[in-house]
Amino acid sequence: KDIHTHSVSADNTITINFIGFDSGTLNVTSSSGIIIGADITNPSGTTTLTANNGSITVESETAILESNTLNLSATRGIGTQGRPLVLDMQAGVLNATTTSGGIYISEVSNNLIVNQVTTGSGDVVLHVQQNLVPMNTASLIQGGRIEIYSELGSVGTSSSLPIRVNVGNNNLHDYLLVEAQGNVFIEETS
């Protein structure tokens, strides 16, 4: 198996296609922000986007990130309230962490399995078409204001495997809002 690493100027459009293997590993690391301009399709692999001194945002409302496992790390937010990151997860796990700023994510077709979705000083808004499921008992969603919307499914798996949340940083606007068609299993950690 050959591994190739390439570097390109950050102001150029980057087109990436996978051929040859059943699953790909896509790692993008930026010393500033990452702007997603079109679809990222890696349905059986792991996609990691790291913005070391900026945010991860989308330029187009139609851009979809399709991945089995998705790791997002930024210092100034992931998605925006007006343009959340749109995901099509393929049974893998989502990790999304940011030091400051909010996390705004919308899963358009499948269950969303979360491990760590945390911000140091921002809000978390998750829209899920099906179920929002924790990866394990240590999974956590943390933010000032947390909003979770499950259009057709449940939030959490059971009373023994709930979605664990840590809401608020003593700000009066912080709250937890959960809307779901099915059952809701939530545990506040603090």
Backbone as CSV, one residue per row, in Angstrom:
resi,resn,N_x,N_y,N_z,CA_x,CA_y,CA_z,C_x,C_y,C_z
1,LYS,0.847,-1.166,0.000,0.000,0.000,0.000,0.893,1.230,0.000
2,ASP,0.740,2.086,-0.977,1.520,3.310,-1.080,0.767,4.453,-0.436
3,ILE,1.485,5.287,0.293,0.911,6.482,0.898,1.613,7.681,0.305
4,HIS,0.844,8.628,-0.192,1.397,9.822,-0.802,0.911,11.046,-0.048
5,THR,1.787,11.994,0.205,1.447,13.246,0.859,1.771,14.377,-0.090
6,HIS,0.804,15.297,-0.267,0.984,16.420,-1.170,0.613,17.708,-0.451
7,SER,1.304,18.787,-0.760,0.979,20.101,-0.216,0.654,21.024,-1.370
8,VAL,-0.385,21.875,-1.161,-0.765,22.848,-2.175,-0.996,24.194,-1.502
9,SER,-0.928,25.235,-2.279,-1.184,26.566,-1.757,-2.616,26.638,-1.233
10,ALA,-2.828,27.281,-0.096,-4.126,27.290,0.566,-5.175,28.109,-0.172
11,ASP,-4.778,28.956,-1.101,-5.777,29.753,-1.805,-6.218,29.122,-3.124
12,ASN,-5.782,27.897,-3.397,-6.202,27.187,-4.595,-7.351,26.245,-4.271
13,THR,-8.238,26.026,-5.238,-9.285,25.030,-5.096,-8.636,23.650,-5.112
14,ILE,-9.051,22.783,-4.207,-8.475,21.449,-4.102,-9.557,20.429,-4.448
15,THR,-9.351,19.642,-5.477,-10.262,18.571,-5.837,-9.600,17.257,-5.458
16,ILE,-10.314,16.450,-4.675,-9.768,15.183,-4.200,-10.727,14.075,-4.601
17,ASN,-10.217,13.053,-5.269,-11.000,11.876,-5.635,-10.287,10.644,-5.111
18,PHE,-11.077,9.638,-4.672,-10.511,8.391,-4.190,-10.687,7.312,-5.242
19,ILE,-9.637,6.557,-5.492,-9.721,5.405,-6.376,-8.852,4.293,-5.789
20,GLY,-9.181,3.060,-6.083,-8.288,1.957,-5.765,-8.562,1.219,-4.481
21,PHE,-8.881,1.883,-3.362,-9.094,1.199,-2.092,-10.549,1.329,-1.669
22,ASP,-10.985,0.417,-0.795,-12.363,0.436,-0.322,-12.651,1.612,0.596
23,SER,-11.646,2.072,1.334,-11.865,3.215,2.213,-10.662,4.142,2.138
24,GLY,-10.950,5.407,2.239,-9.893,6.405,2.188,-9.762,7.114,3.515
25,THR,-8.603,7.689,3.733,-8.375,8.532,4.891,-8.048,9.915,4.366
26,LEU,-8.860,10.887,4.746,-8.664,12.254,4.307,-8.342,13.111,5.520
27,ASN,-7.150,13.704,5.527,-6.730,14.615,6.600,-6.427,15.964,5.987
28,VAL,-7.131,16.999,6.443,-6.857,18.362,6.020,-6.549,19.172,7.268
29,THR,-5.348,19.765,7.302,-4.940,20.599,8.428,-4.594,21.976,7.897
30,SER,-5.165,23.004,8.509,-4.923,24.374,8.091,-4.394,25.174,9.272
31,SER,-3.447,26.083,8.993,-2.956,26.962,10.057,-3.919,28.113,10.301
32,SER,-4.977,28.220,9.495,-6.041,29.199,9.736,-7.372,28.464,9.658
33,GLY,-8.331,28.941,8.859,-9.636,28.311,8.769,-9.751,27.385,7.575
34,ILE,-10.839,26.620,7.541,-11.165,25.733,6.430,-12.556,26.116,5.929
35,ILE,-12.659,26.405,4.628,-13.940,26.709,3.992,-14.240,25.579,3.011
36,ILE,-15.375,24.913,3.198,-15.763,23.802,2.348,-16.660,24.361,1.250
37,GLY,-16.224,24.204,-0.004,-16.946,24.784,-1.125,-17.808,23.803,-1.893
38,ALA,-17.607,22.515,-1.704,-18.368,21.494,-2.430,-18.399,20.225,-1.578
39,ASP,-19.046,19.191,-2.101,-19.184,17.940,-1.365,-17.828,17.319,-1.047
40,ILE,-17.754,16.674,0.106,-16.649,15.783,0.456,-17.286,14.407,0.590
41,THR,-16.839,13.455,-0.228,-17.445,12.133,-0.261,-16.396,11.084,0.088
42,ASN,-16.526,10.497,1.263,-15.619,9.468,1.760,-16.462,8.481,2.579
43,PRO,-17.413,7.769,1.947,-18.442,7.037,2.685,-17.960,5.869,3.542
44,SER,-16.800,5.314,3.259,-16.349,4.182,4.071,-15.038,4.472,4.785
45,GLY,-14.615,5.733,4.789,-13.337,6.078,5.409,-13.479,7.074,6.545
46,THR,-12.322,7.569,6.981,-12.253,8.563,8.055,-11.821,9.895,7.468
47,THR,-12.561,10.942,7.801,-12.254,12.297,7.357,-11.929,13.132,8.586
48,THR,-10.779,13.812,8.550,-10.353,14.668,9.655,-10.058,16.053,9.112
49,LEU,-10.767,17.058,9.632,-10.543,18.449,9.258,-10.108,19.203,10.507
50,THR,-8.939,19.873,10.423,-8.378,20.584,11.569,-8.047,22.008,11.166
51,ALA,-8.683,22.972,11.825,-8.409,24.395,11.615,-7.717,24.906,12.865
52,ASN,-6.385,24.980,12.821,-5.597,25.298,14.011,-5.747,26.730,14.514
53,ASN,-6.153,27.650,13.655,-6.309,29.035,14.095,-7.474,29.669,13.344
54,GLY,-8.632,29.008,13.367,-9.786,29.514,12.650,-10.970,28.591,12.801
55,SER,-11.926,28.742,11.886,-13.164,27.973,11.951,-13.270,27.030,10.752
56,ILE,-14.232,26.117,10.836,-14.581,25.241,9.728,-15.972,25.654,9.285
57,THR,-16.086,26.155,8.057,-17.361,26.653,7.552,-17.622,26.113,6.152
58,VAL,-18.858,26.307,5.693,-19.221,25.916,4.335,-19.537,27.154,3.522
59,GLU,-19.086,27.132,2.277,-19.342,28.238,1.367,-20.687,28.070,0.673
60,SER,-21.093,26.829,0.459,-22.312,26.522,-0.272,-23.306,25.804,0.636
61,GLU,-24.562,26.199,0.553,-25.611,25.535,1.336,-25.822,24.092,0.901
62,THR,-25.353,23.749,-0.298,-25.572,22.397,-0.816,-24.399,21.454,-0.563
63,ALA,-23.312,21.939,0.016,-22.150,21.088,0.274,-22.473,20.081,1.372
64,ILE,-22.211,18.802,1.097,-22.478,17.727,2.054,-21.177,17.000,2.353
65,LEU,-20.909,16.766,3.636,-19.755,15.983,4.063,-20.236,14.567,4.326
66,GLU,-19.869,13.641,3.440,-20.250,12.239,3.592,-19.027,11.469,4.048
67,SER,-19.146,10.831,5.210,-18.008,10.100,5.756,-18.518,9.003,6.671
68,ASN,-17.686,7.998,6.887,-18.013,6.992,7.884,-17.706,7.542,9.270
69,THR,-16.485,8.003,9.468,-16.086,8.646,10.717,-15.619,10.044,10.377
70,LEU,-16.036,11.023,11.191,-15.705,12.417,10.919,-15.156,13.059,12.184
71,ASN,-13.935,13.610,12.074,-13.289,14.318,13.173,-13.110,15.773,12.754
72,LEU,-13.736,16.688,13.492,-13.652,18.114,13.212,-13.036,18.805,14.417
73,SER,-12.006,19.627,14.164,-11.354,20.347,15.256,-11.051,21.767,14.779
74,ALA,-11.474,22.758,15.564,-11.255,24.154,15.198,-11.045,24.967,16.462
75,THR,-10.527,26.177,16.276,-10.369,27.070,17.428,-11.473,28.110,17.502
76,ARG,-12.182,28.369,16.373,-13.169,29.452,16.353,-14.536,29.048,15.809
77,GLY,-14.921,27.822,15.970,-16.263,27.418,15.590,-16.304,26.428,14.442
78,ILE,-17.432,25.695,14.383,-17.679,24.699,13.350,-19.075,24.957,12.802
79,GLY,-19.161,25.333,11.514,-20.432,25.727,10.931,-20.869,27.071,11.498
80,THR,-21.978,27.562,10.997,-22.565,28.799,11.522,-24.053,28.577,11.713
81,GLN,-24.672,29.469,12.450,-26.104,29.337,12.684,-26.869,29.400,11.366
82,GLY,-26.456,30.263,10.454,-27.117,30.390,9.165,-26.723,29.340,8.153
83,ARG,-25.534,28.741,8.322,-25.037,27.698,7.419,-24.348,26.597,8.206
84,PRO,-25.136,25.682,8.757,-24.515,24.571,9.487,-23.775,23.635,8.539
85,LEU,-22.844,22.867,9.077,-22.215,21.804,8.295,-23.264,20.724,8.076
86,VAL,-23.444,20.320,6.829,-24.429,19.295,6.488,-23.685,17.979,6.322
87,LEU,-24.100,16.968,7.100,-23.430,15.675,7.116,-24.331,14.587,6.556
88,ASP,-23.692,13.558,6.020,-24.347,12.303,5.664,-23.443,11.201,6.200
89,MET,-23.609,10.914,7.486,-22.739,9.951,8.163,-23.171,8.532,7.818
90,GLN,-22.183,7.652,7.651,-22.423,6.282,7.224,-22.128,5.298,8.348
91,ALA,-22.801,5.451,9.481,-22.707,4.541,10.628,-21.437,4.727,11.451
92,GLY,-20.624,5.730,11.133,-19.431,6.010,11.923,-19.725,7.028,13.014
93,VAL,-18.669,7.564,13.593,-18.769,8.418,14.774,-18.361,9.848,14.429
94,LEU,-19.039,10.809,15.064,-18.698,12.219,14.930,-17.980,12.696,16.174
95,ASN,-16.814,13.329,15.973,-16.130,14.103,16.999,-16.028,15.522,16.466
96,ALA,-16.509,16.505,17.224,-16.444,17.902,16.804,-16.092,18.738,18.026
97,THR,-14.911,19.348,18.003,-14.476,20.149,19.146,-13.963,21.496,18.667
98,THR,-14.284,22.531,19.431,-13.789,23.866,19.141,-13.505,24.587,20.456
99,THR,-12.459,25.390,20.460,-12.077,26.120,21.668,-13.083,27.208,21.981
100,SER,-13.486,27.963,20.943,-14.488,29.013,21.101,-15.411,28.976,19.890
101,GLY,-16.500,29.705,19.969,-17.465,29.684,18.871,-18.387,28.494,18.985
102,GLY,-19.399,28.489,18.146,-20.417,27.458,18.216,-20.140,26.273,17.328
103,ILE,-20.971,25.238,17.499,-20.959,24.056,16.653,-22.370,23.912,16.102
104,TYR,-22.485,23.985,14.773,-23.787,23.922,14.101,-23.715,22.831,13.038
105,ILE,-24.449,21.731,13.271,-24.357,20.552,12.418,-25.752,20.027,12.117
106,SER,-25.943,19.570,10.875,-27.201,18.967,10.451,-26.901,17.650,9.736
107,GLU,-27.434,16.550,10.263,-27.303,15.228,9.636,-28.565,14.991,8.814
108,VAL,-28.399,14.770,7.499,-29.551,14.805,6.596,-30.277,13.486,6.375
109,SER,-29.676,12.333,6.692,-30.400,11.110,6.347,-30.267,9.959,7.336
110,ASN,-29.197,9.884,8.079,-28.947,8.701,8.911,-28.957,9.040,10.391
111,ASN,-28.742,8.005,11.212,-28.489,8.248,12.627,-27.188,9.023,12.757
112,LEU,-27.064,9.794,13.818,-25.815,10.481,14.124,-25.289,9.921,15.430
113,ILE,-24.133,9.256,15.342,-23.481,8.692,16.522,-22.420,9.691,16.961
114,VAL,-22.526,10.175,18.197,-21.595,11.192,18.675,-20.691,10.623,19.758
115,ASN,-19.436,11.085,19.728,-18.515,10.800,20.809,-18.341,12.076,21.621
116,GLN,-17.537,13.016,21.120,-17.327,14.294,21.789,-17.755,15.413,20.842
117,VAL,-18.742,16.198,21.244,-19.169,17.401,20.531,-19.126,18.511,21.562
118,THR,-18.003,19.256,21.590,-17.783,20.189,22.691,-17.222,21.523,22.207
119,THR,-17.655,22.588,22.869,-17.106,23.912,22.658,-16.773,24.521,24.012
120,GLY,-15.683,25.288,24.041,-15.271,25.932,25.282,-16.121,27.135,25.623
121,SER,-16.566,27.883,24.614,-17.371,29.081,24.872,-18.270,29.383,23.688
122,GLY,-19.217,28.533,23.445,-20.160,28.727,22.353,-21.347,27.806,22.537
123,ASP,-22.226,27.814,21.557,-23.438,27.011,21.602,-23.303,25.798,20.684
124,VAL,-24.132,24.786,20.921,-24.170,23.590,20.088,-25.601,23.405,19.598
125,VAL,-25.771,23.325,18.279,-27.084,23.067,17.684,-26.935,21.889,16.722
126,LEU,-27.658,20.809,17.016,-27.605,19.589,16.210,-28.993,19.278,15.668
127,HIS,-29.105,19.156,14.344,-30.331,18.708,13.678,-30.041,17.327,13.120
128,VAL,-30.886,16.348,13.462,-30.683,14.974,13.039,-31.971,14.473,12.395
129,GLN,-31.863,13.855,11.243,-33.037,13.320,10.568,-33.576,12.095,11.312
130,GLN,-32.680,11.213,11.780,-33.097,9.991,12.463,-32.792,10.096,13.966
131,ASN,-31.954,9.202,14.493,-31.658,9.146,15.928,-30.327,9.802,16.242
132,LEU,-30.236,10.428,17.408,-28.964,10.917,17.940,-28.539,9.915,19.005
133,VAL,-27.391,9.265,18.777,-26.976,8.122,19.577,-25.591,8.386,20.162
134,PRO,-25.375,8.124,21.461,-24.019,8.240,22.008,-23.178,7.036,21.607
135,MET,-21.874,7.265,21.385,-20.975,6.170,21.054,-20.825,5.223,22.246
136,ASN,-20.716,5.805,23.450,-20.563,5.005,24.664,-20.974,5.853,25.869
137,THR,-20.765,5.351,27.061,-21.204,6.061,28.270,-20.352,7.289,28.588
138,ALA,-19.206,7.454,27.924,-18.365,8.635,28.140,-18.617,9.730,27.105
139,SER,-19.480,9.480,26.120,-19.769,10.482,25.095,-20.369,11.726,25.740
140,LEU,-20.086,12.916,25.137,-20.508,14.169,25.759,-20.800,15.226,24.707
141,ILE,-21.887,15.973,24.926,-22.177,17.197,24.185,-22.081,18.339,25.186
142,GLN,-21.195,19.313,24.890,-20.960,20.400,25.846,-21.012,21.743,25.139
143,GLY,-21.744,22.682,25.727,-21.823,24.027,25.175,-22.600,24.928,26.097
144,GLY,-22.647,26.198,25.747,-23.435,27.140,26.533,-24.912,26.811,26.403
145,ARG,-25.445,27.048,25.237,-26.815,26.686,24.887,-26.713,25.441,24.017
146,ILE,-27.491,24.415,24.328,-27.498,23.192,23.528,-28.912,22.968,23.012
147,GLU,-29.035,22.844,21.678,-30.315,22.532,21.058,-30.137,21.261,20.234
148,ILE,-31.030,20.295,20.441,-30.996,19.021,19.727,-32.370,18.786,19.126
149,TYR,-32.391,18.554,17.820,-33.635,18.303,17.098,-33.518,16.968,16.369
150,SER,-34.414,16.029,16.663,-34.481,14.752,15.951,-35.803,14.726,15.203
151,GLU,-35.743,14.854,13.885,-36.955,14.981,13.085,-37.838,13.735,13.132
152,LEU,-37.234,12.533,13.054,-38.023,11.303,12.961,-37.664,10.268,14.019
153,GLY,-36.675,10.545,14.865,-36.181,9.510,15.767,-36.142,9.923,17.219
154,SER,-35.216,9.289,17.934,-35.046,9.483,19.367,-33.718,10.170,19.661
155,VAL,-33.585,10.617,20.899,-32.347,11.214,21.390,-31.879,10.357,22.563
156,GLY,-30.702,9.762,22.432,-30.228,8.806,23.422,-30.762,7.426,23.095
157,THR,-30.172,6.421,23.726,-30.556,5.040,23.437,-31.481,4.468,24.500
158,SER,-31.130,4.706,25.770,-31.916,4.170,26.889,-31.513,4.935,28.141
159,SER,-32.145,4.612,29.264,-31.755,5.269,30.509,-30.344,4.865,30.934
160,SER,-29.855,3.726,30.447,-28.484,3.316,30.757,-27.472,3.827,29.729
161,LEU,-27.940,4.362,28.592,-27.056,4.941,27.584,-27.698,6.222,27.025
162,PRO,-27.778,7.252,27.902,-28.379,8.518,27.469,-27.357,9.392,26.736
163,ILE,-27.840,10.468,26.146,-26.949,11.520,25.659,-26.539,12.326,26.875
164,ARG,-25.245,12.371,27.140,-24.728,13.156,28.268,-24.444,14.574,27.780
165,VAL,-24.930,15.580,28.543,-24.727,16.972,28.177,-24.146,17.725,29.359
166,ASN,-23.376,18.763,29.034,-22.897,19.719,30.033,-23.304,21.090,29.506
167,VAL,-24.390,21.628,30.057,-24.998,22.856,29.552,-24.529,24.051,30.371
168,GLY,-24.129,25.093,29.651,-23.947,26.393,30.272,-22.604,26.651,30.892
169,ASN,-22.321,27.938,30.949,-21.138,28.427,31.645,-21.547,29.611,32.518
170,ASN,-22.692,29.445,33.214,-23.251,30.447,34.127,-23.702,31.711,33.411
171,ASN,-24.072,31.615,32.156,-24.608,32.736,31.405,-26.132,32.603,31.404
172,LEU,-26.835,33.693,31.553,-28.288,33.634,31.660,-28.980,33.120,30.403
173,HIS,-28.323,33.172,29.251,-28.979,32.691,28.032,-28.793,31.196,27.800
174,ASP,-28.028,30.517,28.620,-27.736,29.100,28.417,-28.929,28.234,28.809
175,TYR,-29.210,27.246,27.979,-30.300,26.322,28.246,-30.131,25.075,27.397
176,LEU,-30.946,24.066,27.683,-31.022,22.840,26.895,-32.408,22.758,26.285
177,LEU,-32.480,22.545,24.971,-33.736,22.346,24.259,-33.612,21.063,23.459
178,VAL,-34.560,20.154,23.649,-34.564,18.889,22.912,-35.956,18.675,22.324
179,GLU,-36.006,18.418,21.006,-37.253,18.066,20.334,-37.017,16.772,19.570
180,ALA,-37.925,15.806,19.765,-37.782,14.515,19.090,-39.149,13.885,18.887
181,GLN,-39.286,13.092,17.828,-40.513,12.332,17.596,-40.570,11.117,18.531
182,GLY,-39.390,10.565,18.848,-39.330,9.361,19.687,-38.961,9.693,21.125
183,ASN,-38.327,8.743,21.774,-37.950,8.870,23.180,-36.754,9.830,23.337
184,VAL,-36.641,10.399,24.549,-35.522,11.269,24.880,-34.882,10.758,26.168
185,PHE,-33.585,10.455,26.071,-32.802,10.034,27.230,-31.611,10.975,27.338
186,ILE,-31.637,11.880,28.335,-30.618,12.912,28.527,-30.118,12.830,29.963
187,GLU,-28.809,13.067,30.137,-28.228,13.161,31.481,-27.340,14.391,31.529
188,GLU,-27.626,15.302,32.476,-26.774,16.483,32.703,-25.601,16.045,33.579
189,THR,-24.385,16.393,33.184,-23.201,15.901,33.891,-22.753,16.797,35.030
190,SER,-23.207,18.063,35.060,-22.733,18.932,36.158,-23.884,19.554,36.901
